[in-house]
mmCIF file of C-alpha atoms in Angstrom:
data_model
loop_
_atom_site.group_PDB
_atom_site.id
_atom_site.type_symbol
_atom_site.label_atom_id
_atom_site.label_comp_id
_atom_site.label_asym_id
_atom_site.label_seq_id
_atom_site.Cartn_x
_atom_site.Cartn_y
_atom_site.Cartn_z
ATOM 1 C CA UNK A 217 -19.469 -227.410 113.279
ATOM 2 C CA UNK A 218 -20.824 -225.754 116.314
ATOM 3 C CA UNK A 219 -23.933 -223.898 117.733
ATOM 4 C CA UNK A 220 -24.609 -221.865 120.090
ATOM 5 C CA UNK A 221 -27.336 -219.137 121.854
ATOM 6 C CA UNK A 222 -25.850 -215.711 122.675
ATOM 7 C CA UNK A 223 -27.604 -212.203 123.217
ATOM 8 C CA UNK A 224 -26.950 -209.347 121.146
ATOM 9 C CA UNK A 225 -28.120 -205.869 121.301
ATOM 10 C CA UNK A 226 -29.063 -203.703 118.457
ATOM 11 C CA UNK A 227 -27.006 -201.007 117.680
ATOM 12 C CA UNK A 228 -29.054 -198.090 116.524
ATOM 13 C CA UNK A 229 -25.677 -196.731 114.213
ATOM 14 C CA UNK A 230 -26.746 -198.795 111.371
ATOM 15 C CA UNK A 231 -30.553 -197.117 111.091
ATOM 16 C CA UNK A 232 -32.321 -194.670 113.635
ATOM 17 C CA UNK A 233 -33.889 -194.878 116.804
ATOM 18 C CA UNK A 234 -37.528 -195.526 116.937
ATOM 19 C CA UNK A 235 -38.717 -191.333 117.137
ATOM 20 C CA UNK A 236 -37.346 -191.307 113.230
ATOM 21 C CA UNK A 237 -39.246 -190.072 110.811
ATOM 22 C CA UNK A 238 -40.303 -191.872 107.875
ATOM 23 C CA UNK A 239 -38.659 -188.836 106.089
ATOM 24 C CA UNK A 240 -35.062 -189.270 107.893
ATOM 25 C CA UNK A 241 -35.673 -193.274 106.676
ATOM 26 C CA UNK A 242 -36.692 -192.655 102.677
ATOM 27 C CA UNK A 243 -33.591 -190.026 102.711
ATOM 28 C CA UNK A 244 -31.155 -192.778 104.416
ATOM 29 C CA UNK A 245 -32.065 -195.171 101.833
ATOM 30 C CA UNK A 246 -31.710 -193.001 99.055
ATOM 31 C CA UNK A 247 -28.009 -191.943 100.530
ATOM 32 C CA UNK A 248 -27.053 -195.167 101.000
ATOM 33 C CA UNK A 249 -28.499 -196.527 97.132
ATOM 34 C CA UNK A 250 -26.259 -194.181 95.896
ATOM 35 C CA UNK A 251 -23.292 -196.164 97.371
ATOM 36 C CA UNK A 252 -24.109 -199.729 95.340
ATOM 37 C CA UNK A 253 -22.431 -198.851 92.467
ATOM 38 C CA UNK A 254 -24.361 -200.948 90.708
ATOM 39 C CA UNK A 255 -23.242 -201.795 87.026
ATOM 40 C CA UNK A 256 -25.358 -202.607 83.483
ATOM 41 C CA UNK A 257 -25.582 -205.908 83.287
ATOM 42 C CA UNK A 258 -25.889 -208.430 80.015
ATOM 43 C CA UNK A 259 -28.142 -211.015 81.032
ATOM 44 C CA UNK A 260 -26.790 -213.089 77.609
ATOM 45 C CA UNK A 261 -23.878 -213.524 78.954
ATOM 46 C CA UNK A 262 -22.122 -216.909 80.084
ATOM 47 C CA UNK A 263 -21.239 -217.434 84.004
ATOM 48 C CA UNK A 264 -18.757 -220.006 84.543
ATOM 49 C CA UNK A 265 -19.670 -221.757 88.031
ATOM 50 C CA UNK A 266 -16.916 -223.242 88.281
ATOM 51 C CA UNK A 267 -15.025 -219.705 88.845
ATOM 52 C CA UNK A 268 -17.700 -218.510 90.810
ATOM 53 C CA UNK A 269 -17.034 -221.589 93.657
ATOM 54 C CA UNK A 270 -13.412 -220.206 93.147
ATOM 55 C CA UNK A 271 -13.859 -216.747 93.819
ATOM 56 C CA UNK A 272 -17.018 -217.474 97.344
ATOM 57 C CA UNK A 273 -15.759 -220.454 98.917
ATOM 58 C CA UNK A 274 -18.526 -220.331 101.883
ATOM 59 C CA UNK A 275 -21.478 -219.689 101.527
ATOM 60 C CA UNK A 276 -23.042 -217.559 104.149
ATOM 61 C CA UNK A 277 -26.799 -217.288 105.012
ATOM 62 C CA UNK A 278 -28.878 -215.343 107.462
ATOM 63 C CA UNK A 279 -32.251 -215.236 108.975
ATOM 64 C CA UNK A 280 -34.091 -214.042 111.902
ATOM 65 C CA UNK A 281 -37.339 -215.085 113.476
ATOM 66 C CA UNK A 282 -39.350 -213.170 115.685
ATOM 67 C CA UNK A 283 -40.014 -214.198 119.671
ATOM 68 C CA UNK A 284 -43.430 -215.332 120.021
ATOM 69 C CA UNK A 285 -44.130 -213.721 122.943
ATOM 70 C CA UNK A 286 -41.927 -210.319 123.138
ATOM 71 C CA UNK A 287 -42.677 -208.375 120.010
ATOM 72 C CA UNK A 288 -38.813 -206.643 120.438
ATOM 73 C CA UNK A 289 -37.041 -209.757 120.810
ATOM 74 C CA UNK A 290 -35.958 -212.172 118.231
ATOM 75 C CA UNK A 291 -33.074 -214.596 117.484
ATOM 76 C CA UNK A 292 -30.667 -214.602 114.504
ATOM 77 C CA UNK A 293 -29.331 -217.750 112.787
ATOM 78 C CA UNK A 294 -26.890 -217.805 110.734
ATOM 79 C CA UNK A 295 -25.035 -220.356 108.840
ATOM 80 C CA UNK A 296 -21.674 -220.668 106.901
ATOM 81 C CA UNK A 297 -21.525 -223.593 103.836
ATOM 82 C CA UNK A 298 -18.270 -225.087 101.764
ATOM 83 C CA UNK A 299 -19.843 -223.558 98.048
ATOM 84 C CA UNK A 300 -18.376 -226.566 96.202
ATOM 85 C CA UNK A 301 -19.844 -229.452 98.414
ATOM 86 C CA UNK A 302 -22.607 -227.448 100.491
ATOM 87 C CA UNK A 303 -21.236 -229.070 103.358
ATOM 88 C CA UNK A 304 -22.316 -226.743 106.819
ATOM 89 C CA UNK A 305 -19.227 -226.242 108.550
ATOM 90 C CA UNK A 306 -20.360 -223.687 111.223
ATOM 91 C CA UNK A 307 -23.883 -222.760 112.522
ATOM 92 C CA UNK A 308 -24.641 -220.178 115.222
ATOM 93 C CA UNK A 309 -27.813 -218.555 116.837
ATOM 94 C CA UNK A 310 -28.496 -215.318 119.091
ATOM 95 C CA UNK A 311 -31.016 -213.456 120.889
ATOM 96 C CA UNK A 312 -31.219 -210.467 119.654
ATOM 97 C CA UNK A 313 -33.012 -207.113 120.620
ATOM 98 C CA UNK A 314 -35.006 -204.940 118.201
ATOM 99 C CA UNK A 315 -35.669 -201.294 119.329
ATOM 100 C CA UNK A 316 -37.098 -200.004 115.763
ATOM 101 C CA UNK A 317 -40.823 -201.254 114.940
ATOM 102 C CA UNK A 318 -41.653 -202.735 111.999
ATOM 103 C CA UNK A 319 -42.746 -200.462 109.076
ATOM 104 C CA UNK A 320 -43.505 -202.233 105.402
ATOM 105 C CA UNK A 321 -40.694 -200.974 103.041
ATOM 106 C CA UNK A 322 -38.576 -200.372 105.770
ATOM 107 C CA UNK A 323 -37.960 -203.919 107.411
ATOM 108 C CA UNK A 324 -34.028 -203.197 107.071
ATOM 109 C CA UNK A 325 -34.216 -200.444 109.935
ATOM 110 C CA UNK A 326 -35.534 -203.126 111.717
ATOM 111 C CA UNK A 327 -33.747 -206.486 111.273
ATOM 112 C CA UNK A 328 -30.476 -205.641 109.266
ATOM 113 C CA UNK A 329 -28.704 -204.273 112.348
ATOM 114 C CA UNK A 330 -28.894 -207.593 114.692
ATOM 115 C CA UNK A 331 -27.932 -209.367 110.744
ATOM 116 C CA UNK A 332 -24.934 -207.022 110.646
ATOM 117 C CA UNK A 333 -24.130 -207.636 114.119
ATOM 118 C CA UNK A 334 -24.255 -211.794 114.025
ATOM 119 C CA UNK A 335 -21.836 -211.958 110.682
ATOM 120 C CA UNK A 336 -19.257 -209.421 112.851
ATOM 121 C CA UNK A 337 -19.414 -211.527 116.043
ATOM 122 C CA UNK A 338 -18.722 -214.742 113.939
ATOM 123 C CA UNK A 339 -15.533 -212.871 111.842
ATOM 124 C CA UNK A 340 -14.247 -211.662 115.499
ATOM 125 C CA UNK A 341 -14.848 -215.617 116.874
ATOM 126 C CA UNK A 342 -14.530 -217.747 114.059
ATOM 127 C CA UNK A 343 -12.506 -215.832 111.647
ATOM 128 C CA UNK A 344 -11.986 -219.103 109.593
ATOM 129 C CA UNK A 345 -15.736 -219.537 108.763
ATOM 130 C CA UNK A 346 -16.438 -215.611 107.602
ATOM 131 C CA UNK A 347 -18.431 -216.148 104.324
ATOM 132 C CA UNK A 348 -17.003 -214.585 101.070
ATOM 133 C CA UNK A 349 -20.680 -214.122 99.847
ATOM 134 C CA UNK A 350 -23.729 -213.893 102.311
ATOM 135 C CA UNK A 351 -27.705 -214.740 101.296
ATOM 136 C CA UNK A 352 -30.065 -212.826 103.588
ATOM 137 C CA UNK A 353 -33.621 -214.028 103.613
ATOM 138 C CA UNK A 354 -35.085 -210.814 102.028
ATOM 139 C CA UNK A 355 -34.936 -208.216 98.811
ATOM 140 C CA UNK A 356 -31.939 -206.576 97.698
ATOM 141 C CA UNK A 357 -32.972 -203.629 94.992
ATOM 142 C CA UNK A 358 -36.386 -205.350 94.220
ATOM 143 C CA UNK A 359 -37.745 -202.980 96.779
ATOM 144 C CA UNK A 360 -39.651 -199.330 96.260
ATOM 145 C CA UNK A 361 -36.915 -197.526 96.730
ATOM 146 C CA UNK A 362 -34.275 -199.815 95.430
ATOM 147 C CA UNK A 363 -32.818 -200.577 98.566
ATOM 148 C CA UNK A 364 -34.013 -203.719 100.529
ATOM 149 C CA UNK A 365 -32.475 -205.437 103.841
ATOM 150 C CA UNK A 366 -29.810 -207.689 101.583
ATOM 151 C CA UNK A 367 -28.760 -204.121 100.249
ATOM 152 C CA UNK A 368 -28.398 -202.701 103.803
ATOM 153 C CA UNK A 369 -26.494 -205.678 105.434
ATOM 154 C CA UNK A 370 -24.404 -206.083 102.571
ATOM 155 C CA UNK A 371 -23.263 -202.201 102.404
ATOM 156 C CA UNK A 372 -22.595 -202.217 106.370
ATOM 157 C CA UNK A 373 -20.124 -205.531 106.118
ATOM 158 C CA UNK A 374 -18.529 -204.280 103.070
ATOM 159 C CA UNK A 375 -19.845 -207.661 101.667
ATOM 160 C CA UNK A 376 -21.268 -209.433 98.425
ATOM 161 C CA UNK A 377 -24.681 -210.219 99.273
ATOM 162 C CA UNK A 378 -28.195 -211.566 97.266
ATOM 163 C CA UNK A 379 -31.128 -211.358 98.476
ATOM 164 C CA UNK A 380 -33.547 -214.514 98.448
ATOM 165 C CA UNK A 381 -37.386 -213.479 99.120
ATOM 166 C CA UNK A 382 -39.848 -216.392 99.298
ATOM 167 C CA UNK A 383 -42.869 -213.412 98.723
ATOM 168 C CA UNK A 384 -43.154 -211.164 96.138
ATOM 169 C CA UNK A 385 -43.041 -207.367 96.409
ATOM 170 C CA UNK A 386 -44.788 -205.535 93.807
ATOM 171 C CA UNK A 387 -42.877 -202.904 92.499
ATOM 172 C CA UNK A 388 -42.384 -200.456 89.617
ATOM 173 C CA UNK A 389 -45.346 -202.013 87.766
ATOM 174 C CA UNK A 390 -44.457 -205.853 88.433
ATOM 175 C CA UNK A 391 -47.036 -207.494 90.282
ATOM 176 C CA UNK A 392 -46.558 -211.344 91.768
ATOM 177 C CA UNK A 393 -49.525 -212.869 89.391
ATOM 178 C CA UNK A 394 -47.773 -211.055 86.652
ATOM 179 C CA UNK A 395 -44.727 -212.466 87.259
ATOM 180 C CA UNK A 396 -45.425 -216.225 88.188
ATOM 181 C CA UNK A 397 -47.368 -216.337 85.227
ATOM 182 C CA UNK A 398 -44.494 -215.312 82.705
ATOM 183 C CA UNK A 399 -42.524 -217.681 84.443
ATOM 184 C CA UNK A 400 -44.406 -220.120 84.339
ATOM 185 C CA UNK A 401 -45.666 -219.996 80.733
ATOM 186 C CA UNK A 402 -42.087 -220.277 79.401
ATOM 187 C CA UNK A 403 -39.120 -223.043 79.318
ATOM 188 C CA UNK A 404 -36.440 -221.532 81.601
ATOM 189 C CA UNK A 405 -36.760 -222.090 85.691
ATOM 190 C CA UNK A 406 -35.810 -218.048 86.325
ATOM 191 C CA UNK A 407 -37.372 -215.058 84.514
ATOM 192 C CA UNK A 408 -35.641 -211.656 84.894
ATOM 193 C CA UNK A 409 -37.853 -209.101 86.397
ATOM 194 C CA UNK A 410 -37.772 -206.026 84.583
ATOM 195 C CA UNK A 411 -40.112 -203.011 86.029
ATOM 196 C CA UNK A 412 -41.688 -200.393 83.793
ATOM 197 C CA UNK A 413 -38.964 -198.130 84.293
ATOM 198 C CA UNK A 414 -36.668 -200.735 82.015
ATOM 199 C CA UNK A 415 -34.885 -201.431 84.743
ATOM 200 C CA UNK A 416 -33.345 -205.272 85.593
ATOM 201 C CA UNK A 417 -34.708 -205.400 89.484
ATOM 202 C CA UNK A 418 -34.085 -209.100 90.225
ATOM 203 C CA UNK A 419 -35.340 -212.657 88.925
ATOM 204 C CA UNK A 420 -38.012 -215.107 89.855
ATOM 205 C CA UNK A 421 -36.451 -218.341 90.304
ATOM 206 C CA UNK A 422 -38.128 -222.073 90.252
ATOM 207 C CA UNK A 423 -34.993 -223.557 92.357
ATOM 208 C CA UNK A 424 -35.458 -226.956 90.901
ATOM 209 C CA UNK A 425 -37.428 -229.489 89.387
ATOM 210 C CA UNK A 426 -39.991 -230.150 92.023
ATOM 211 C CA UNK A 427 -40.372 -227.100 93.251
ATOM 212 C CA UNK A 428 -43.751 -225.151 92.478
ATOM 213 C CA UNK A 429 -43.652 -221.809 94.052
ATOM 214 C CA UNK A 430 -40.620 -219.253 92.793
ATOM 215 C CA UNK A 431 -38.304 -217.540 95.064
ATOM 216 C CA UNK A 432 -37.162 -214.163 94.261
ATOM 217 C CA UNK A 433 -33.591 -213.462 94.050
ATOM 218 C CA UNK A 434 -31.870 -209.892 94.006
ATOM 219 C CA UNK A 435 -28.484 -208.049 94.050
ATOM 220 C CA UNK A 436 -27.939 -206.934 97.614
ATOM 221 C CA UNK A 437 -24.451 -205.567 96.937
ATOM 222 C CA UNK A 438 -20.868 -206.106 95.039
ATOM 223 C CA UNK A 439 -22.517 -209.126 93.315
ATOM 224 C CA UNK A 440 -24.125 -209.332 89.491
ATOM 225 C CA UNK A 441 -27.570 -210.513 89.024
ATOM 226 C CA UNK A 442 -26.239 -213.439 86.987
ATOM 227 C CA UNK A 443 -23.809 -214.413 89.269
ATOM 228 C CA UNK A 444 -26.353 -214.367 92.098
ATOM 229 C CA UNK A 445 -28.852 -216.874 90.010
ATOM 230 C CA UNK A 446 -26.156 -219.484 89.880
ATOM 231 C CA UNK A 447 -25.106 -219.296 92.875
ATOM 232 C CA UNK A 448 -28.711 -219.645 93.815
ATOM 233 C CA UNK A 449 -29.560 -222.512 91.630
ATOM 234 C CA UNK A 450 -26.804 -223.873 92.822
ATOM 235 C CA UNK A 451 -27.206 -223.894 96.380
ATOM 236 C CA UNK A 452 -30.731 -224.617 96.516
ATOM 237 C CA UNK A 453 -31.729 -228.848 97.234
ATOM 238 C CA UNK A 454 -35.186 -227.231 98.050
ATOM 239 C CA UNK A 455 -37.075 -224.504 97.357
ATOM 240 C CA UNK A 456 -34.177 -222.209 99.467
ATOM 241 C CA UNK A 457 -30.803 -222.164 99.150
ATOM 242 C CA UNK A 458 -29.117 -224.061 101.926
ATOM 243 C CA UNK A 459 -27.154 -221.453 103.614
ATOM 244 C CA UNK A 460 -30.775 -219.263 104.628
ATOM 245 C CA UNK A 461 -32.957 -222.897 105.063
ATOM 246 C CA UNK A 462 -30.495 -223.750 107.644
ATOM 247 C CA UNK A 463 -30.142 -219.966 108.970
ATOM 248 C CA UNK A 464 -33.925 -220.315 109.684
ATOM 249 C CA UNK A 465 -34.252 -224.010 110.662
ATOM 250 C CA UNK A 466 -32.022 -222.701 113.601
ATOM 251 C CA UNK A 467 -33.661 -219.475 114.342
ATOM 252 C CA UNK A 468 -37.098 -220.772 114.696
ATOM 253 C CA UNK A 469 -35.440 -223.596 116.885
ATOM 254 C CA UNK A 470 -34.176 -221.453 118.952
ATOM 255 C CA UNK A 471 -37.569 -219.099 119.317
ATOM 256 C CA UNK A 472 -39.459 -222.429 120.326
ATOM 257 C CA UNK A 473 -36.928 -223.385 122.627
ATOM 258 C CA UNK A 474 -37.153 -219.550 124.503
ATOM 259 C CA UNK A 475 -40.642 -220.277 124.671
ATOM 260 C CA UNK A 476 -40.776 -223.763 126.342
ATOM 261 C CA UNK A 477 -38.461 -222.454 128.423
ATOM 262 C CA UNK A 478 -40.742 -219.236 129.573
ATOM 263 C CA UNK A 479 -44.030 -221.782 129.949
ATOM 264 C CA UNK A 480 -41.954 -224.007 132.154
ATOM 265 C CA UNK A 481 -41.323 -221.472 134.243
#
C-alpha cells in the first residue's frame, strides 16, 4: 500500500475552458449521453455476486475535496480495494488545479478532468492496482440531463463506473422527501428511482442495517443498475462504500495538511 501528494494540472480536453457557454456545456453533455449505450434493464432479475467479484477484482474509488483557502485548487484521492476481501491495497492523493468554476448541473466540467487524470497517472505508475470498476463520489444518469460526473469520468477512461451521491438531486419529477419516504415505508434497503418519464434513473440505497440516511447510487457507464447495487451493498461497512470513504478520508487529509502547512508559514 502506498500514499503519496503529487500536483496535477487540469487538462481543459475533457470539458471547456472557463469563457464556455452554458450552451457549448448542455450540447457536450447531450453528445456525449449519446455514447452510454445504455441498455433496458430487468430489475427482477438475479445477480450472482459471486461472478460479479470475478469479473471487478479492485475496486476503485474517487473523490476530491476542495482547498480551503484557494477556491481553484483541490486534491484528489483515490483508492484501489481487493472486491472479494475489501482489503486497500493502494491509496494515492494529488493537488490538483481547477480552471472551470463551479456551475450546479455541471460539476463534471469542473472536477471529472483532475478524476480522469488521477486514475491515468495510477495505470501509467501502478499498472497492477488499475481498478476494473471505479465508484466516483457523485451521479451517474440521475442528473437533468442524464449525464452526471460518474458518466463523464467513466466515458473518458473507457471504464465501468457507478456513481454514489450522499445528496439527492431532484430530477424528472423525483424529489428527495419523495423518495426517502418510499424507501423507507417498505421492506427492501434500496428502492429504484423511476422519474415521470418511466425511466429507471438510479436507486436509493440504505447501505446497511444501521445506517439511517440513503445514498444514491447510479450507472455512470458500461455497468447495469443491478450490478452496481450489489456491488454497492457489498462494499459498503458504513454508510459509503469503502473504495470513495477512503478516497475522501485521504483527500480531506491532505486539504488540512496544505493548510497547516500555509498557517505555519
Amino acid at each position: 500500500m502506498s500514499s503519496k501528494h503529487d500536483t496535477l494540472t487540469y487538462n481543459t480536453s475533457y470539458s471547456r475552458s472557463k469563457s464556455a457557454t452554458i450552451e457549448e456545456w448542455i450540447a457536450l453533455q447531450d453528445a456525449w449521453k449519446e455514447q452510454l449505450m445504455l441498455e433496458p434493464e430487468v430489475l427482477c432479475s438475479a445477480v450472482d455476486l459471486e461472478s460479479l467479484l470475478e469479473t471487478f477484482p479492485l475496486l476503485g474509488g474517487v473523490d476530491i475535496t476542495p482547498d480551503r483557502e484557494h477556491e481553484n485548487v483541490a486534491y484528489v484521492g483515490i483508492a484501489v480495494l481487493s472486491s472479494r476481501t475489501l482489503e486497500l491495497k493502494y491509496c494515492q492523493t494529488y493537488r490538483a488545479n481547477l480552471e472551470v468554476p463551479y456551475i450546479p448541473g455541471f460539476l463534471g466540467f469542473r472536477e471529472a478532468p483532475a478524476l480522469i487524470n488521477a486514475v491515468e497517472c495510477l495505470k501509467k505508475e501502478k499498472p497492477q492496482y488499475f481498478p476494473h470498476v471505479l465508484f466516483v463520489d457523485g451521479n451517474g444518469i440521475l442528473h437533468p440531463r442524464g449525464f452526471g460526473s460518474a458518466c463523464q469520468v467513466g466515458l473518458f477512461l473507457d471504464l465501468p463506473t457507478i456513481g454514489v451521491a450522499k445528496s439527492f438531486l431532484n430530477v424528472d419529477g423525483l424529489n428527495s422527501l419523495q423518495v426517502k419516504d418510499q424507501l423507507y415505508q417498505q421492506e427492501n434497503r434500496w428502492l429504484p428511482l423511476v422519474g415521470s418519464s418511466n425511466r429507471l434513473l438510479g436507486a436509493a440505497l440504505l447501505s446497511n442495517g444501521s445506517v439511517k440516511r440513503p445514498i444514491f447510487v447510479s450507472v455512470g457507464y458500461r455497468i447495469k443498475l443491478l450490478e452496481a447495487v450489489n456491488l454497492v451493498f457489498h462494499a459498503c461497512r458504513y454508510r459509503v462504500p469503502e473504495p470513495i470513504r477512503i478516497a475522501d478520508h485521504i483527500s480531506r487529509e491532505a486539504a488540512r495538511q496544505a493548510l497547516c502547512r500555509m498557517q505555519e508559514s
